[in-house]
Each structure stands twice: as C-alpha cells, then as structure tokens.
Amino acid sequence: EIQLQESGPGLVKPSQSLSLTCSVTGYTITSGYDWSWIRKFPGNKMEWMGYISYSGSTNYNPSLKSRISITRDTSKNQFFLQLNSVTTEDTATYYCARYFNPLGYWYFDFWGPGTMVTVSS
Amino acid sequence: DIVLTQSPALAVSLGQRATISCRASQSVSISRYNLMHWYQQKPGQQPKLLIYRASNLASGIPARFSGSGSGTDFTLTINPVQADDIATYYCQQSRESNTFGAGTKLELK
C-alpha cells in the first residue's frame, strides 16, 4: 500500500525558511498523479499549499506563490516543501498527500501522518 | 476562492443518524461531476478519505457512511453512528483549486 511520511524540523525561527521532506513508499512518484502539501492550522482550518506532478510541473496556492517551492528527488522517491520568510502565522501541522487527479476526480486519497511545525524565536 | 461552510459541531446519540452539511459559496459541479469530497479526522491522525465526488464511498469505508448533494449543497450521513465515528469531518471542493471547510466535530449526546 502507498505510504507517505513527512520529516523535518519541528521549530523554525521567524523570517527563516521551513523545509520538509515527504518520503513515499509503495508507489513511484514519477508514475502518475500529483503530490501535494496541505497544512492544518491551530483551530482546524486546512489549506492546500501546492503540488508537484508526476512529470515535475508545479502548481501553487496563489496566496503562497511568492514564498513556496515544491521540488523532488526521483532517485529517493521524495518530494520537498520549502516555505520562505515564515512568520508565526505559518505554525501548523503539515501533511503530504497524493492528489488523485484523473479527469473528474481530484481528491486526496493517501496522506502522511503529518508533522507539526512551530514558528517561534 | 470557493468558501465552504460547515456547522462547527453536531451532537448525536449512538445508533442514531448524523447528518453533516457543507454549503459552497458557488457551484462545485461541472457537468455530471460533483466535485465535493469528505474526510474524517481523529485527534492525532491524518485525514481519511470517506466519500469522493459527493456520493461515492472510498475503498474500505463502511456502508453506514453515505453522501449526497449537488451544486452548492452537500450532505454526509452516518447511519447508524458508532463510537468509532466520533471525529471531525471536513468537506473539500476541487471545482476551483482546492479548499476545505472548517470541519464539523461530531460529538456524543
């Protein structure tokens, strides 16, 4: 079965960059679908951040477009999130997920367990 | 952005029916596709897909879960509610980008 696992620092200082890794097992990320980052803020609001497709193209939430970058390492079957110039407003639990994207579908079918990131000095 | 509105909480008794609603600020349907999906999240766990395209049961999800709706109004029904169903339920639309509702916390009465 497909499994995703997030990893990265749990504490980031304001103005620095947040960097997370999603390791995927059970499916090769270049075989298909889109590979997403989603975050859940304290208080439960959830926000889709962006994805990298199986071909390497990216699509970002316009609200983050100037600060976000999603890349991948196909040799390790991993994809990455970088969010620049973080503030305390970026404190959240970050999830990676597969975006099931055949025509007319478009939902998140497999999720990682999430990793909590706190932005604080 | 398409805004999804959910009631914050719903209290139900075990064995009864729970009806959770999600209203979109504009239609999330394209042709025959109703691009509304439902997730269950328990504390400390990741969201789990329950229903896709408004009414289709995801793999491994019990038949006591069902979904309905089109356009701007959608419903997730759990019947009968079991203790394991106590969780927060989120709707998500994929008609325009992806947005989530704020979640409905299902509680025991």
PDB file of C-alpha atoms in Angstrom:
ATOM      1  CA  GLU A   1       0.000   0.000   0.000  1.00  0.00           C
ATOM      2  CA  ILE A   2       1.046   3.554  -0.599  1.00  0.00           C
ATOM      3  CA  GLN A   3       2.529   5.285   2.432  1.00  0.00           C
ATOM      4  CA  LEU A   4       3.735   8.840   2.860  1.00  0.00           C
ATOM      5  CA  GLN A   5       5.883  10.157   5.706  1.00  0.00           C
ATOM      6  CA  GLU A   6       6.777  13.758   6.460  1.00  0.00           C
ATOM      7  CA  SER A   7      10.026  14.753   8.139  1.00  0.00           C
ATOM      8  CA  GLY A   8      11.784  17.959   9.040  1.00  0.00           C
ATOM      9  CA  PRO A   9      12.464  20.424  11.845  1.00  0.00           C
ATOM     10  CA  GLY A  10       9.687  20.977  14.330  1.00  0.00           C
ATOM     11  CA  LEU A  11      10.816  24.502  15.177  1.00  0.00           C
ATOM     12  CA  VAL A  12      11.698  27.293  12.771  1.00  0.00           C
ATOM     13  CA  LYS A  13      12.617  30.884  13.591  1.00  0.00           C
ATOM     14  CA  PRO A  14      10.648  33.777  12.109  1.00  0.00           C
ATOM     15  CA  SER A  15      11.980  35.073   8.771  1.00  0.00           C
ATOM     16  CA  GLN A  16      13.770  31.774   8.095  1.00  0.00           C
ATOM     17  CA  SER A  17      12.775  29.025   5.668  1.00  0.00           C
ATOM     18  CA  LEU A  18      10.718  25.973   6.515  1.00  0.00           C
ATOM     19  CA  SER A  19      11.888  22.816   4.755  1.00  0.00           C
ATOM     20  CA  LEU A  20      10.074  19.482   4.866  1.00  0.00           C
ATOM     21  CA  THR A  21      10.527  16.145   3.141  1.00  0.00           C
ATOM     22  CA  CYS A  22       7.850  13.656   2.122  1.00  0.00           C
ATOM     23  CA  SER A  23       9.076  10.116   1.597  1.00  0.00           C
ATOM     24  CA  VAL A  24       6.778   7.895  -0.455  1.00  0.00           C
ATOM     25  CA  THR A  25       6.748   4.100  -0.426  1.00  0.00           C
ATOM     26  CA  GLY A  26       4.544   1.698  -2.357  1.00  0.00           C
ATOM     27  CA  TYR A  27       4.276   3.950  -5.419  1.00  0.00           C
ATOM     28  CA  THR A  28       6.765   5.728  -7.662  1.00  0.00           C
ATOM     29  CA  ILE A  29       6.021   9.444  -7.767  1.00  0.00           C
ATOM     30  CA  THR A  30       7.009   9.667 -11.442  1.00  0.00           C
ATOM     31  CA  SER A  31       4.401   7.036 -12.390  1.00  0.00           C
ATOM     32  CA  GLY A  32       1.401   9.314 -12.062  1.00  0.00           C
ATOM     33  CA  TYR A  33      -0.743  11.700 -10.025  1.00  0.00           C
ATOM     34  CA  ASP A  34       0.151  14.892  -8.207  1.00  0.00           C
ATOM     35  CA  TRP A  35       1.987  15.095  -4.907  1.00  0.00           C
ATOM     36  CA  SER A  36       0.704  17.739  -2.559  1.00  0.00           C
ATOM     37  CA  TRP A  37       1.368  19.654   0.607  1.00  0.00           C
ATOM     38  CA  ILE A  38      -1.544  20.626   2.854  1.00  0.00           C
ATOM     39  CA  ARG A  39      -1.412  22.293   6.244  1.00  0.00           C
ATOM     40  CA  LYS A  40      -3.790  22.479   9.177  1.00  0.00           C
ATOM     41  CA  PHE A  41      -3.608  25.481  11.442  1.00  0.00           C
ATOM     42  CA  PRO A  42      -4.367  25.551  15.165  1.00  0.00           C
ATOM     43  CA  GLY A  43      -8.139  25.975  15.210  1.00  0.00           C
ATOM     44  CA  ASN A  44      -8.545  23.389  12.425  1.00  0.00           C
ATOM     45  CA  LYS A  45      -8.515  25.467   9.234  1.00  0.00           C
ATOM     46  CA  MET A  46      -6.929  23.440   6.419  1.00  0.00           C
ATOM     47  CA  GLU A  47      -5.115  24.952   3.438  1.00  0.00           C
ATOM     48  CA  TRP A  48      -3.902  23.294   0.245  1.00  0.00           C
ATOM     49  CA  MET A  49      -0.426  24.663  -0.413  1.00  0.00           C
ATOM     50  CA  GLY A  50       0.542  23.190  -3.771  1.00  0.00           C
ATOM     51  CA  TYR A  51       1.684  20.126  -5.630  1.00  0.00           C
ATOM     52  CA  ILE A  52       4.315  18.723  -7.911  1.00  0.00           C
ATOM     53  CA  SER A  53       3.042  16.495 -10.686  1.00  0.00           C
ATOM     54  CA  TYR A  54       4.451  13.147 -11.749  1.00  0.00           C
ATOM     55  CA  SER A  55       6.127  14.980 -14.640  1.00  0.00           C
ATOM     56  CA  GLY A  56       7.690  17.613 -12.396  1.00  0.00           C
ATOM     57  CA  SER A  57       5.430  20.565 -13.084  1.00  0.00           C
ATOM     58  CA  THR A  58       4.184  22.535 -10.097  1.00  0.00           C
ATOM     59  CA  ASN A  59       1.015  24.330  -9.080  1.00  0.00           C
ATOM     60  CA  TYR A  60       0.836  26.552  -6.028  1.00  0.00           C
ATOM     61  CA  ASN A  61      -1.877  28.191  -3.988  1.00  0.00           C
ATOM     62  CA  PRO A  62      -1.814  31.826  -5.162  1.00  0.00           C
ATOM     63  CA  SER A  63      -1.808  33.000  -1.549  1.00  0.00           C
ATOM     64  CA  LEU A  64       1.633  31.404  -1.122  1.00  0.00           C
ATOM     65  CA  LYS A  65       3.046  31.776  -4.607  1.00  0.00           C
ATOM     66  CA  SER A  66       5.829  34.184  -3.712  1.00  0.00           C
ATOM     67  CA  ARG A  67       7.104  32.088  -0.790  1.00  0.00           C
ATOM     68  CA  ILE A  68       6.640  28.435  -1.740  1.00  0.00           C
ATOM     69  CA  SER A  69       8.665  25.939  -3.706  1.00  0.00           C
ATOM     70  CA  ILE A  70       7.960  22.234  -4.164  1.00  0.00           C
ATOM     71  CA  THR A  71      10.691  20.072  -5.635  1.00  0.00           C
ATOM     72  CA  ARG A  72      11.522  16.380  -5.776  1.00  0.00           C
ATOM     73  CA  ASP A  73      14.294  13.788  -5.793  1.00  0.00           C
ATOM     74  CA  THR A  74      13.106  10.997  -8.032  1.00  0.00           C
ATOM     75  CA  SER A  75      16.042   8.751  -7.110  1.00  0.00           C
ATOM     76  CA  LYS A  76      14.825   8.736  -3.496  1.00  0.00           C
ATOM     77  CA  ASN A  77      11.098   8.872  -4.318  1.00  0.00           C
ATOM     78  CA  GLN A  78      10.778  12.010  -2.209  1.00  0.00           C
ATOM     79  CA  PHE A  79       9.312  15.439  -2.676  1.00  0.00           C
ATOM     80  CA  PHE A  80      10.004  18.568  -0.689  1.00  0.00           C
ATOM     81  CA  LEU A  81       8.381  21.721   0.598  1.00  0.00           C
ATOM     82  CA  GLN A  82      10.220  24.978   1.092  1.00  0.00           C
ATOM     83  CA  LEU A  83       8.362  27.949   2.524  1.00  0.00           C
ATOM     84  CA  ASN A  84      10.350  31.153   2.813  1.00  0.00           C
ATOM     85  CA  SER A  85      10.101  34.105   5.172  1.00  0.00           C
ATOM     86  CA  VAL A  86       7.956  32.291   7.698  1.00  0.00           C
ATOM     87  CA  THR A  87       6.035  34.033  10.452  1.00  0.00           C
ATOM     88  CA  THR A  88       4.157  32.741  13.460  1.00  0.00           C
ATOM     89  CA  GLU A  89       1.133  32.507  11.145  1.00  0.00           C
ATOM     90  CA  ASP A  90       2.836  29.540   9.458  1.00  0.00           C
ATOM     91  CA  THR A  91       2.659  27.463  12.633  1.00  0.00           C
ATOM     92  CA  ALA A  92       0.667  24.392  11.611  1.00  0.00           C
ATOM     93  CA  THR A  93       0.661  20.662  11.111  1.00  0.00           C
ATOM     94  CA  TYR A  94       1.970  19.944   7.617  1.00  0.00           C
ATOM     95  CA  TYR A  95       0.747  16.956   5.630  1.00  0.00           C
ATOM     96  CA  CYS A  96       1.898  15.494   2.357  1.00  0.00           C
ATOM     97  CA  ALA A  97      -0.731  13.705   0.322  1.00  0.00           C
ATOM     98  CA  ARG A  98      -1.364  12.133  -3.046  1.00  0.00           C
ATOM     99  CA  TYR A  99      -3.784  14.055  -5.253  1.00  0.00           C
ATOM    100  CA  PHE A 100      -5.823  11.601  -7.266  1.00  0.00           C
ATOM    101  CA  ASN A 101      -6.305  13.522 -10.474  1.00  0.00           C
ATOM    102  CA  PRO A 102      -7.930  11.603 -13.308  1.00  0.00           C
ATOM    103  CA  LEU A 103     -10.496  13.767 -15.055  1.00  0.00           C
ATOM    104  CA  GLY A 104     -13.465  14.426 -12.807  1.00  0.00           C
ATOM    105  CA  TYR A 105     -11.896  13.121  -9.621  1.00  0.00           C
ATOM    106  CA  TRP A 106      -9.367  15.425  -7.919  1.00  0.00           C
ATOM    107  CA  TYR A 107      -9.189  14.494  -4.263  1.00  0.00           C
ATOM    108  CA  PHE A 108      -6.555  13.477  -1.710  1.00  0.00           C
ATOM    109  CA  ASP A 109      -6.579   9.715  -1.295  1.00  0.00           C
ATOM    110  CA  PHE A 110      -3.411   8.964   0.694  1.00  0.00           C
ATOM    111  CA  TRP A 111      -1.991  11.169   3.434  1.00  0.00           C
ATOM    112  CA  GLY A 112       1.070  11.156   5.626  1.00  0.00           C
ATOM    113  CA  PRO A 113       0.616  11.281   9.414  1.00  0.00           C
ATOM    114  CA  GLY A 114       1.636  14.938   9.481  1.00  0.00           C
ATOM    115  CA  THR A 115       4.418  16.860  11.151  1.00  0.00           C
ATOM    116  CA  MET A 116       3.905  19.806  13.447  1.00  0.00           C
ATOM    117  CA  VAL A 117       5.978  22.892  12.756  1.00  0.00           C
ATOM    118  CA  THR A 118       6.138  25.788  15.183  1.00  0.00           C
ATOM    119  CA  VAL A 119       7.481  29.152  14.113  1.00  0.00           C
ATOM    120  CA  SER A 120       8.936  30.867  17.142  1.00  0.00           C
ATOM    121  CA  SER A 121      12.051  32.711  18.185  1.00  0.00           C
TER     122      SER A 121
ATOM    123  CA  ASP B   1     -11.863  31.255  -3.638  1.00  0.00           C
ATOM    124  CA  ILE B   2     -14.809  28.961  -3.133  1.00  0.00           C
ATOM    125  CA  VAL B   3     -15.708  29.108   0.558  1.00  0.00           C
ATOM    126  CA  LEU B   4     -17.166  26.003   2.181  1.00  0.00           C
ATOM    127  CA  THR B   5     -19.358  26.472   5.243  1.00  0.00           C
ATOM    128  CA  GLN B   6     -19.879  23.731   7.818  1.00  0.00           C
ATOM    129  CA  SER B   7     -21.544  23.806  11.224  1.00  0.00           C
ATOM    130  CA  PRO B   8     -18.871  23.670  13.941  1.00  0.00           C
ATOM    131  CA  ALA B   9     -20.335  20.763  15.871  1.00  0.00           C
ATOM    132  CA  LEU B  10     -23.093  18.161  15.916  1.00  0.00           C
ATOM    133  CA  ALA B  11     -24.181  16.100  18.918  1.00  0.00           C
ATOM    134  CA  VAL B  12     -25.699  12.681  18.290  1.00  0.00           C
ATOM    135  CA  SER B  13     -26.579   9.539  20.231  1.00  0.00           C
ATOM    136  CA  LEU B  14     -25.003   6.216  19.404  1.00  0.00           C
ATOM    137  CA  GLY B  15     -27.152   4.258  16.968  1.00  0.00           C
ATOM    138  CA  GLN B  16     -28.822   7.379  15.603  1.00  0.00           C
ATOM    139  CA  ARG B  17     -28.387   9.137  12.275  1.00  0.00           C
ATOM    140  CA  ALA B  18     -25.920  12.017  11.881  1.00  0.00           C
ATOM    141  CA  THR B  19     -26.310  14.476   9.036  1.00  0.00           C
ATOM    142  CA  ILE B  20     -23.418  16.839   8.372  1.00  0.00           C
ATOM    143  CA  SER B  21     -23.824  19.612   5.851  1.00  0.00           C
ATOM    144  CA  CYS B  22     -21.450  21.597   3.677  1.00  0.00           C
ATOM    145  CA  ARG B  23     -22.520  24.624   1.676  1.00  0.00           C
ATOM    146  CA  ALA B  24     -20.345  26.121  -1.062  1.00  0.00           C
ATOM    147  CA  SER B  25     -20.269  29.808  -1.942  1.00  0.00           C
ATOM    148  CA  GLN B  26     -20.720  28.850  -5.606  1.00  0.00           C
ATOM    149  CA  SER B  27     -21.459  25.674  -7.518  1.00  0.00           C
ATOM    150  CA  VAL B  28     -18.796  22.973  -7.334  1.00  0.00           C
ATOM    151  CA  SER B  29     -20.408  20.826 -10.016  1.00  0.00           C
ATOM    152  CA  ILE B  30     -19.086  20.520 -13.568  1.00  0.00           C
ATOM    153  CA  SER B  31     -21.366  18.660 -15.960  1.00  0.00           C
ATOM    154  CA  ARG B  32     -22.085  15.346 -14.222  1.00  0.00           C
ATOM    155  CA  TYR B  33     -19.208  15.731 -11.761  1.00  0.00           C
ATOM    156  CA  ASN B  34     -19.970  16.952  -8.261  1.00  0.00           C
ATOM    157  CA  LEU B  35     -16.507  17.919  -7.072  1.00  0.00           C
ATOM    158  CA  MET B  36     -17.127  17.680  -3.337  1.00  0.00           C
ATOM    159  CA  HIS B  37     -15.323  15.170  -1.159  1.00  0.00           C
ATOM    160  CA  TRP B  38     -15.470  14.247   2.541  1.00  0.00           C
ATOM    161  CA  TYR B  39     -12.763  13.324   5.039  1.00  0.00           C
ATOM    162  CA  GLN B  40     -12.752  12.035   8.611  1.00  0.00           C
ATOM    163  CA  GLN B  41     -10.034  13.106  11.015  1.00  0.00           C
ATOM    164  CA  LYS B  42      -9.477  11.760  14.502  1.00  0.00           C
ATOM    165  CA  PRO B  43      -7.173  13.501  17.000  1.00  0.00           C
ATOM    166  CA  GLY B  44      -3.508  12.839  16.257  1.00  0.00           C
ATOM    167  CA  GLN B  45      -4.276  11.169  12.931  1.00  0.00           C
ATOM    168  CA  GLN B  46      -4.253  12.262   9.332  1.00  0.00           C
ATOM    169  CA  PRO B  47      -7.474  12.904   7.416  1.00  0.00           C
ATOM    170  CA  LYS B  48      -9.013   9.825   5.827  1.00  0.00           C
ATOM    171  CA  LEU B  49     -10.985   9.966   2.578  1.00  0.00           C
ATOM    172  CA  LEU B  50     -14.582   8.827   3.124  1.00  0.00           C
ATOM    173  CA  ILE B  51     -16.591   9.980   0.133  1.00  0.00           C
ATOM    174  CA  TYR B  52     -15.440  11.283  -3.256  1.00  0.00           C
ATOM    175  CA  ARG B  53     -17.453  13.154  -5.858  1.00  0.00           C
ATOM    176  CA  ALA B  54     -20.285  13.749  -3.409  1.00  0.00           C
ATOM    177  CA  SER B  55     -21.679  10.223  -3.206  1.00  0.00           C
ATOM    178  CA  ASN B  56     -19.011   7.604  -3.904  1.00  0.00           C
ATOM    179  CA  LEU B  57     -17.756   5.532  -0.989  1.00  0.00           C
ATOM    180  CA  ALA B  58     -13.964   5.331  -0.776  1.00  0.00           C
ATOM    181  CA  SER B  59     -12.276   1.967  -0.535  1.00  0.00           C
ATOM    182  CA  GLY B  60     -12.659   0.252   2.835  1.00  0.00           C
ATOM    183  CA  ILE B  61     -15.212   2.722   4.201  1.00  0.00           C
ATOM    184  CA  PRO B  62     -18.252   1.151   5.909  1.00  0.00           C
ATOM    185  CA  ALA B  63     -21.614   1.419   4.181  1.00  0.00           C
ATOM    186  CA  ARG B  64     -23.087   3.365   7.102  1.00  0.00           C
ATOM    187  CA  PHE B  65     -21.379   6.392   5.541  1.00  0.00           C
ATOM    188  CA  SER B  66     -23.096   7.992   2.564  1.00  0.00           C
ATOM    189  CA  GLY B  67     -23.022  11.297   0.741  1.00  0.00           C
ATOM    190  CA  SER B  68     -25.400  13.293  -1.377  1.00  0.00           C
ATOM    191  CA  GLY B  69     -25.864  16.684  -2.967  1.00  0.00           C
ATOM    192  CA  SER B  70     -25.059  18.763  -5.994  1.00  0.00           C
ATOM    193  CA  GLY B  71     -24.373  22.363  -6.912  1.00  0.00           C
ATOM    194  CA  THR B  72     -23.779  24.192  -3.647  1.00  0.00           C
ATOM    195  CA  ASP B  73     -25.354  21.932  -1.002  1.00  0.00           C
ATOM    196  CA  PHE B  74     -23.899  18.637   0.127  1.00  0.00           C
ATOM    197  CA  THR B  75     -24.546  16.214   2.976  1.00  0.00           C
ATOM    198  CA  LEU B  76     -22.580  13.482   4.685  1.00  0.00           C
ATOM    199  CA  THR B  77     -24.774  10.968   6.526  1.00  0.00           C
ATOM    200  CA  ILE B  78     -23.664   8.422   9.089  1.00  0.00           C
ATOM    201  CA  ASN B  79     -26.336   5.889   9.955  1.00  0.00           C
ATOM    202  CA  PRO B  80     -26.141   4.409  12.497  1.00  0.00           C
ATOM    203  CA  VAL B  81     -23.456   6.329  14.366  1.00  0.00           C
ATOM    204  CA  GLN B  82     -20.938   4.151  16.161  1.00  0.00           C
ATOM    205  CA  ALA B  83     -18.466   5.137  18.873  1.00  0.00           C
ATOM    206  CA  ASP B  84     -15.602   4.871  16.377  1.00  0.00           C
ATOM    207  CA  ASP B  85     -17.193   7.622  14.263  1.00  0.00           C
ATOM    208  CA  ILE B  86     -16.540  10.348  16.833  1.00  0.00           C
ATOM    209  CA  ALA B  87     -14.208  12.628  14.877  1.00  0.00           C
ATOM    210  CA  THR B  88     -14.096  15.847  12.897  1.00  0.00           C
ATOM    211  CA  TYR B  89     -15.437  15.762   9.351  1.00  0.00           C
ATOM    212  CA  TYR B  90     -14.220  18.031   6.562  1.00  0.00           C
ATOM    213  CA  CYS B  91     -15.577  18.739   3.123  1.00  0.00           C
ATOM    214  CA  GLN B  92     -13.226  19.674   0.278  1.00  0.00           C
ATOM    215  CA  GLN B  93     -14.022  21.056  -3.166  1.00  0.00           C
ATOM    216  CA  SER B  94     -11.884  20.698  -6.269  1.00  0.00           C
ATOM    217  CA  ARG B  95     -14.011  22.707  -8.714  1.00  0.00           C
ATOM    218  CA  GLU B  96     -11.627  25.655  -8.467  1.00  0.00           C
ATOM    219  CA  SER B  97      -8.245  24.907  -6.937  1.00  0.00           C
ATOM    220  CA  ASN B  98      -8.800  23.120  -3.617  1.00  0.00           C
ATOM    221  CA  THR B  99     -10.419  24.464  -0.490  1.00  0.00           C
ATOM    222  CA  PHE B 100     -11.649  22.829   2.686  1.00  0.00           C
ATOM    223  CA  GLY B 101     -14.486  23.512   5.064  1.00  0.00           C
ATOM    224  CA  ALA B 102     -13.658  24.383   8.672  1.00  0.00           C
ATOM    225  CA  GLY B 103     -14.799  20.978   9.880  1.00  0.00           C
ATOM    226  CA  THR B 104     -17.737  19.636  11.871  1.00  0.00           C
ATOM    227  CA  LYS B 105     -16.911  17.964  15.162  1.00  0.00           C
ATOM    228  CA  LEU B 106     -19.190  15.005  15.792  1.00  0.00           C
ATOM    229  CA  GLU B 107     -19.858  14.629  19.496  1.00  0.00           C
ATOM    230  CA  LEU B 108     -21.856  12.227  21.636  1.00  0.00           C
ATOM    231  CA  LYS B 109     -25.090  13.480  23.119  1.00  0.00           C
TER     232      LYS B 109
END
